């Protein structure tokens, strides 16, 4: 189903603008440790964060030195933006106090994080939205299904808010979504070599960004193997070779970072975590899923995904439609199995609540799989059901606009972050917008300008869709 370039271009612009417009607290340890490690590498050539030890609690210790305790993907992607920001501002970390909560230090981190989000984080989310536009078009049978899927993923869930941070969850989720699309496209065009290579690169880099993607991205790889089971042997070998090559290419920076930093290509920062004893349980904090935690991350007011992304409540109906269709049952199994794997992974993690967080951040990749169900929901829905879907989508976008603008990192002590913290913060206009943080505008004026710009892009997107002949 051919698409005008105008539709994906406008969708990309809308998602990218939305993700760069709102910010998050740069001193959150999860973001700060990654930006501090990137700063250390740029300024000293070493990943040691010894001088910044007082600025984050997320750190690892090896041989008396401090390092970031995370997978290195986000830090490696931030390097050119930290370097460029240092060059443009003619400022280095030596010019600010190395103290937690210091305003100058926070401004230093915030500017570099914002640059990285604009150059990489928001780009990945926007690319994933464009990929799901095409995937949803194919599964749902119309451009409307593709747009419903893409907008639900990028703006109707906390993928939006987490893209404004320098955590790895949104990036890993977007990479898994891109891999899903690449496998789907590749199985339709066996002779095209770029799709298996893209799938391998996306899944491989997702692991470099978040090591848990080894498990969370595995359903995509298994689905790919299932989809090519009837191909002739040369085509299978060629496709697998390209996918594996992509994964290996993506893994090289991880191995190089570990070797240069820890002296061993297979040593990770997680093995030297300081201050989080729970990481010693099981495999770096992963034990076994608990039913009460699973219930909490699905429906609980503190971390339940359904409260922060109501649109996902419709995905099971679409998945059921796929499971009932023999020709597309594999997509239903993929969507259900992939989402379940993500939720079980989260329910097995000792620090499942995620500290300061809005929604279940460790289960975020489930949204990539549930997007398949949303596409199928739209494709099989009646007019009334589509109206219901649009109502859910509008509510989800409004809710996630509020979350992204106020605080994707809601303090951990709130029993119901939406009602106790985020909605009151929005009503009080306690917002982090690009104009209010960097241009001296009021938060309300920054929000108003976003609504004007985003509304214009959304209107142009709707016109571009309507101007195309029906599929």
PDB file of C-alpha atoms in Angstrom, residues 64-251:
ATOM      1  CA  UNK A  64      38.594   2.049  43.580  1.00  0.00           C
ATOM      2  CA  UNK A  65      37.160   4.040  40.643  1.00  0.00           C
ATOM      3  CA  UNK A  66      33.574   5.014  39.881  1.00  0.00           C
ATOM      4  CA  UNK A  67      31.795   4.306  36.607  1.00  0.00           C
ATOM      5  CA  UNK A  68      28.294   4.434  35.190  1.00  0.00           C
ATOM      6  CA  UNK A  69      26.376   1.318  36.235  1.00  0.00           C
ATOM      7  CA  UNK A  70      24.208   1.127  33.101  1.00  0.00           C
ATOM      8  CA  UNK A  71      24.381  -0.370  29.637  1.00  0.00           C
ATOM      9  CA  UNK A  72      26.476   2.063  27.583  1.00  0.00           C
ATOM     10  CA  UNK A  73      24.216   2.594  24.563  1.00  0.00           C
ATOM     11  CA  UNK A  74      22.633   5.877  25.675  1.00  0.00           C
ATOM     12  CA  UNK A  75      26.002   7.239  26.796  1.00  0.00           C
ATOM     13  CA  UNK A  76      27.651   6.342  23.497  1.00  0.00           C
ATOM     14  CA  UNK A  77      24.835   8.004  21.536  1.00  0.00           C
ATOM     15  CA  UNK A  78      25.166  11.139  23.678  1.00  0.00           C
ATOM     16  CA  UNK A  79      28.893  11.617  22.958  1.00  0.00           C
ATOM     17  CA  UNK A  80      28.637  13.820  19.832  1.00  0.00           C
ATOM     18  CA  UNK A  81      25.957  15.994  21.441  1.00  0.00           C
ATOM     19  CA  UNK A  82      27.908  16.503  24.657  1.00  0.00           C
ATOM     20  CA  UNK A  83      31.001  17.351  22.618  1.00  0.00           C
ATOM     21  CA  UNK A  84      29.073  19.754  20.367  1.00  0.00           C
ATOM     22  CA  UNK A  85      27.395  21.456  23.331  1.00  0.00           C
ATOM     23  CA  UNK A  86      30.744  21.900  25.080  1.00  0.00           C
ATOM     24  CA  UNK A  87      32.170  23.441  21.903  1.00  0.00           C
ATOM     25  CA  UNK A  88      29.218  25.777  21.257  1.00  0.00           C
ATOM     26  CA  UNK A  89      28.954  26.991  24.863  1.00  0.00           C
ATOM     27  CA  UNK A  90      32.715  26.922  25.490  1.00  0.00           C
ATOM     28  CA  UNK A  91      31.887  25.341  28.821  1.00  0.00           C
ATOM     29  CA  UNK A  92      33.051  22.096  30.406  1.00  0.00           C
ATOM     30  CA  UNK A  93      32.142  20.307  33.610  1.00  0.00           C
ATOM     31  CA  UNK A  94      35.080  22.062  35.301  1.00  0.00           C
ATOM     32  CA  UNK A  95      33.052  25.271  35.140  1.00  0.00           C
ATOM     33  CA  UNK A  96      30.237  24.029  37.381  1.00  0.00           C
ATOM     34  CA  UNK A  97      30.144  22.615  40.928  1.00  0.00           C
ATOM     35  CA  UNK A  98      30.075  18.821  41.068  1.00  0.00           C
ATOM     36  CA  UNK A  99      27.252  18.790  43.578  1.00  0.00           C
ATOM     37  CA  UNK A 100      23.768  17.290  43.515  1.00  0.00           C
ATOM     38  CA  UNK A 101      20.973  19.892  43.273  1.00  0.00           C
ATOM     39  CA  UNK A 102      23.377  22.700  42.327  1.00  0.00           C
ATOM     40  CA  UNK A 103      21.491  24.934  39.830  1.00  0.00           C
ATOM     41  CA  UNK A 104      24.501  25.468  37.564  1.00  0.00           C
ATOM     42  CA  UNK A 105      25.306  21.762  37.495  1.00  0.00           C
ATOM     43  CA  UNK A 106      21.667  20.966  36.710  1.00  0.00           C
ATOM     44  CA  UNK A 107      21.655  23.487  33.857  1.00  0.00           C
ATOM     45  CA  UNK A 108      24.863  21.913  32.508  1.00  0.00           C
ATOM     46  CA  UNK A 109      23.344  18.431  32.506  1.00  0.00           C
ATOM     47  CA  UNK A 110      19.953  19.600  31.244  1.00  0.00           C
ATOM     48  CA  UNK A 111      21.350  21.342  28.150  1.00  0.00           C
ATOM     49  CA  UNK A 112      23.389  18.292  27.140  1.00  0.00           C
ATOM     50  CA  UNK A 113      20.513  15.930  27.798  1.00  0.00           C
ATOM     51  CA  UNK A 114      18.176  18.136  25.760  1.00  0.00           C
ATOM     52  CA  UNK A 115      20.637  18.173  22.855  1.00  0.00           C
ATOM     53  CA  UNK A 116      20.917  14.379  22.935  1.00  0.00           C
ATOM     54  CA  UNK A 117      17.136  13.955  23.101  1.00  0.00           C
ATOM     55  CA  UNK A 118      16.678  16.245  20.093  1.00  0.00           C
ATOM     56  CA  UNK A 119      19.413  14.556  18.082  1.00  0.00           C
ATOM     57  CA  UNK A 120      18.810  10.901  18.974  1.00  0.00           C
ATOM     58  CA  UNK A 121      16.026  10.105  21.451  1.00  0.00           C
ATOM     59  CA  UNK A 122      13.224  11.987  19.706  1.00  0.00           C
ATOM     60  CA  UNK A 123      14.498  10.843  16.305  1.00  0.00           C
ATOM     61  CA  UNK A 124      14.262   7.167  17.338  1.00  0.00           C
ATOM     62  CA  UNK A 125      10.718   7.580  18.644  1.00  0.00           C
ATOM     63  CA  UNK A 126       9.683   9.431  15.492  1.00  0.00           C
ATOM     64  CA  UNK A 127      11.268   6.760  13.272  1.00  0.00           C
ATOM     65  CA  UNK A 128       9.445   4.061  15.221  1.00  0.00           C
ATOM     66  CA  UNK A 129       6.179   5.940  14.688  1.00  0.00           C
ATOM     67  CA  UNK A 130       6.814   6.084  10.940  1.00  0.00           C
ATOM     68  CA  UNK A 131       7.636   2.365  10.919  1.00  0.00           C
ATOM     69  CA  UNK A 132       4.398   1.586  12.766  1.00  0.00           C
ATOM     70  CA  UNK A 133       2.501   3.787  10.340  1.00  0.00           C
ATOM     71  CA  UNK A 134       3.535   1.376   7.603  1.00  0.00           C
ATOM     72  CA  UNK A 135       3.088  -1.742   9.742  1.00  0.00           C
ATOM     73  CA  UNK A 136      -0.336  -0.630  10.959  1.00  0.00           C
ATOM     74  CA  UNK A 137      -1.324   0.149   7.389  1.00  0.00           C
ATOM     75  CA  UNK A 138      -0.468  -3.406   6.401  1.00  0.00           C
ATOM     76  CA  UNK A 139      -2.114  -5.124   9.372  1.00  0.00           C
ATOM     77  CA  UNK A 140      -5.183  -2.895   9.598  1.00  0.00           C
ATOM     78  CA  UNK A 141      -5.671  -2.538   5.859  1.00  0.00           C
ATOM     79  CA  UNK A 142      -5.848   1.263   5.669  1.00  0.00           C
ATOM     80  CA  UNK A 143      -3.881   4.453   6.183  1.00  0.00           C
ATOM     81  CA  UNK A 144      -6.228   5.259   9.071  1.00  0.00           C
ATOM     82  CA  UNK A 145      -5.187   2.048  10.838  1.00  0.00           C
ATOM     83  CA  UNK A 146      -1.533   2.950  10.372  1.00  0.00           C
ATOM     84  CA  UNK A 147      -2.014   6.457  11.708  1.00  0.00           C
ATOM     85  CA  UNK A 148      -4.069   5.179  14.645  1.00  0.00           C
ATOM     86  CA  UNK A 149      -1.290   2.715  15.488  1.00  0.00           C
ATOM     87  CA  UNK A 150       1.581   5.176  15.123  1.00  0.00           C
ATOM     88  CA  UNK A 151      -0.002   8.036  17.052  1.00  0.00           C
ATOM     89  CA  UNK A 152      -1.172   5.687  19.804  1.00  0.00           C
ATOM     90  CA  UNK A 153       2.372   4.372  20.223  1.00  0.00           C
ATOM     91  CA  UNK A 154       4.229   7.685  20.195  1.00  0.00           C
ATOM     92  CA  UNK A 155       1.796  10.142  21.771  1.00  0.00           C
ATOM     93  CA  UNK A 156      -0.843   8.006  23.487  1.00  0.00           C
ATOM     94  CA  UNK A 157       1.529   6.197  25.862  1.00  0.00           C
ATOM     95  CA  UNK A 158       4.399   7.019  28.191  1.00  0.00           C
ATOM     96  CA  UNK A 159       6.818   6.395  25.323  1.00  0.00           C
ATOM     97  CA  UNK A 160       6.316  10.144  24.854  1.00  0.00           C
ATOM     98  CA  UNK A 161       7.330  11.098  28.367  1.00  0.00           C
ATOM     99  CA  UNK A 162      10.228   8.658  28.609  1.00  0.00           C
ATOM    100  CA  UNK A 163      11.662  10.018  25.372  1.00  0.00           C
ATOM    101  CA  UNK A 164      12.162  13.354  27.145  1.00  0.00           C
ATOM    102  CA  UNK A 165      14.624  11.672  29.537  1.00  0.00           C
ATOM    103  CA  UNK A 166      17.972   9.985  28.930  1.00  0.00           C
ATOM    104  CA  UNK A 167      16.832   6.642  30.312  1.00  0.00           C
ATOM    105  CA  UNK A 168      17.095   3.734  27.877  1.00  0.00           C
ATOM    106  CA  UNK A 169      13.487   2.511  27.957  1.00  0.00           C
ATOM    107  CA  UNK A 170      12.005   4.627  25.171  1.00  0.00           C
ATOM    108  CA  UNK A 171      14.979   4.080  22.877  1.00  0.00           C
ATOM    109  CA  UNK A 172      14.890   0.298  23.384  1.00  0.00           C
ATOM    110  CA  UNK A 173      11.122   0.275  22.813  1.00  0.00           C
ATOM    111  CA  UNK A 174      11.484   2.249  19.589  1.00  0.00           C
ATOM    112  CA  UNK A 175      14.254  -0.033  18.354  1.00  0.00           C
ATOM    113  CA  UNK A 176      12.107  -3.118  19.007  1.00  0.00           C
ATOM    114  CA  UNK A 177       9.239  -1.455  17.104  1.00  0.00           C
ATOM    115  CA  UNK A 178      11.582  -0.728  14.185  1.00  0.00           C
ATOM    116  CA  UNK A 179      12.788  -4.343  14.245  1.00  0.00           C
ATOM    117  CA  UNK A 180       9.162  -5.544  14.181  1.00  0.00           C
ATOM    118  CA  UNK A 181       8.521  -3.458  11.101  1.00  0.00           C
ATOM    119  CA  UNK A 182      11.751  -4.596   9.420  1.00  0.00           C
ATOM    120  CA  UNK A 183      10.930  -8.282   9.943  1.00  0.00           C
ATOM    121  CA  UNK A 184       7.387  -7.758   8.646  1.00  0.00           C
ATOM    122  CA  UNK A 185       8.670  -5.931   5.587  1.00  0.00           C
ATOM    123  CA  UNK A 186      11.486  -8.406   5.037  1.00  0.00           C
ATOM    124  CA  UNK A 187       9.194 -11.416   4.994  1.00  0.00           C
ATOM    125  CA  UNK A 188       7.126  -9.709   2.299  1.00  0.00           C
ATOM    126  CA  UNK A 189      10.168  -8.916   0.169  1.00  0.00           C
ATOM    127  CA  UNK A 190      12.598 -11.834   0.581  1.00  0.00           C
ATOM    128  CA  UNK A 191      15.009 -10.503  -2.028  1.00  0.00           C
ATOM    129  CA  UNK A 192      15.498  -7.176  -0.245  1.00  0.00           C
ATOM    130  CA  UNK A 193      18.571  -7.300   1.952  1.00  0.00           C
ATOM    131  CA  UNK A 194      18.149  -4.070   3.884  1.00  0.00           C
ATOM    132  CA  UNK A 195      15.290  -5.354   6.045  1.00  0.00           C
ATOM    133  CA  UNK A 196      17.065  -8.270   7.774  1.00  0.00           C
ATOM    134  CA  UNK A 197      20.112  -6.059   8.229  1.00  0.00           C
ATOM    135  CA  UNK A 198      17.933  -3.340   9.758  1.00  0.00           C
ATOM    136  CA  UNK A 199      16.230  -5.841  12.067  1.00  0.00           C
ATOM    137  CA  UNK A 200      19.582  -7.171  13.266  1.00  0.00           C
ATOM    138  CA  UNK A 201      20.987  -3.680  13.822  1.00  0.00           C
ATOM    139  CA  UNK A 202      17.860  -2.525  15.688  1.00  0.00           C
ATOM    140  CA  UNK A 203      17.674  -5.541  17.993  1.00  0.00           C
ATOM    141  CA  UNK A 204      21.420  -5.538  18.546  1.00  0.00           C
ATOM    142  CA  UNK A 205      21.522  -1.874  19.434  1.00  0.00           C
ATOM    143  CA  UNK A 206      18.504  -2.285  21.719  1.00  0.00           C
ATOM    144  CA  UNK A 207      20.646  -4.692  23.764  1.00  0.00           C
ATOM    145  CA  UNK A 208      23.465  -2.133  23.901  1.00  0.00           C
ATOM    146  CA  UNK A 209      20.953   0.440  25.171  1.00  0.00           C
ATOM    147  CA  UNK A 210      19.222  -1.889  27.665  1.00  0.00           C
ATOM    148  CA  UNK A 211      20.701  -5.329  28.304  1.00  0.00           C
ATOM    149  CA  UNK A 212      17.234  -6.612  29.172  1.00  0.00           C
ATOM    150  CA  UNK A 213      16.366  -6.306  25.480  1.00  0.00           C
ATOM    151  CA  UNK A 214      18.049  -9.698  25.048  1.00  0.00           C
ATOM    152  CA  UNK A 215      14.839 -11.087  26.540  1.00  0.00           C
ATOM    153  CA  UNK A 216      12.386  -8.376  25.516  1.00  0.00           C
ATOM    154  CA  UNK A 217      13.422  -8.389  21.868  1.00  0.00           C
ATOM    155  CA  UNK A 218      13.653 -12.180  21.617  1.00  0.00           C
ATOM    156  CA  UNK A 219      10.013 -12.596  20.478  1.00  0.00           C
ATOM    157  CA  UNK A 220      10.834 -10.550  17.367  1.00  0.00           C
ATOM    158  CA  UNK A 221      13.773 -12.817  16.542  1.00  0.00           C
ATOM    159  CA  UNK A 222      11.690 -15.952  17.120  1.00  0.00           C
ATOM    160  CA  UNK A 223       8.926 -14.593  14.921  1.00  0.00           C
ATOM    161  CA  UNK A 224      11.454 -13.880  12.185  1.00  0.00           C
ATOM    162  CA  UNK A 225      12.687 -17.487  12.316  1.00  0.00           C
ATOM    163  CA  UNK A 226       9.103 -18.756  12.156  1.00  0.00           C
ATOM    164  CA  UNK A 227       8.255 -16.482   9.232  1.00  0.00           C
ATOM    165  CA  UNK A 228      11.086 -17.787   7.031  1.00  0.00           C
ATOM    166  CA  UNK A 229      10.687 -21.466   7.901  1.00  0.00           C
ATOM    167  CA  UNK A 230       9.290 -22.321   4.444  1.00  0.00           C
ATOM    168  CA  UNK A 231      11.851 -20.361   2.461  1.00  0.00           C
ATOM    169  CA  UNK A 232      14.449 -22.204   0.430  1.00  0.00           C
ATOM    170  CA  UNK A 233      17.735 -22.823   2.221  1.00  0.00           C
ATOM    171  CA  UNK A 234      19.846 -20.216   0.363  1.00  0.00           C
ATOM    172  CA  UNK A 235      17.294 -17.483   1.115  1.00  0.00           C
ATOM    173  CA  UNK A 236      17.162 -18.533   4.780  1.00  0.00           C
ATOM    174  CA  UNK A 237      20.940 -18.505   5.121  1.00  0.00           C
ATOM    175  CA  UNK A 238      21.267 -15.150   3.380  1.00  0.00           C
ATOM    176  CA  UNK A 239      18.581 -13.578   5.578  1.00  0.00           C
ATOM    177  CA  UNK A 240      19.976 -15.011   8.801  1.00  0.00           C
ATOM    178  CA  UNK A 241      23.480 -13.978   7.820  1.00  0.00           C
ATOM    179  CA  UNK A 242      22.422 -10.386   7.240  1.00  0.00           C
ATOM    180  CA  UNK A 243      20.456 -10.232  10.501  1.00  0.00           C
ATOM    181  CA  UNK A 244      23.326 -11.726  12.488  1.00  0.00           C
ATOM    182  CA  UNK A 245      25.772  -9.361  10.802  1.00  0.00           C
ATOM    183  CA  UNK A 246      23.593  -6.420  11.844  1.00  0.00           C
ATOM    184  CA  UNK A 247      23.498  -7.658  15.417  1.00  0.00           C
ATOM    185  CA  UNK A 248      27.262  -8.143  15.533  1.00  0.00           C
ATOM    186  CA  UNK A 249      27.911  -4.691  14.098  1.00  0.00           C
ATOM    187  CA  UNK A 250      25.680  -3.214  16.802  1.00  0.00           C
ATOM    188  CA  UNK A 251      27.452  -5.239  19.506  1.00  0.00           C
TER     189      UNK A 251
END
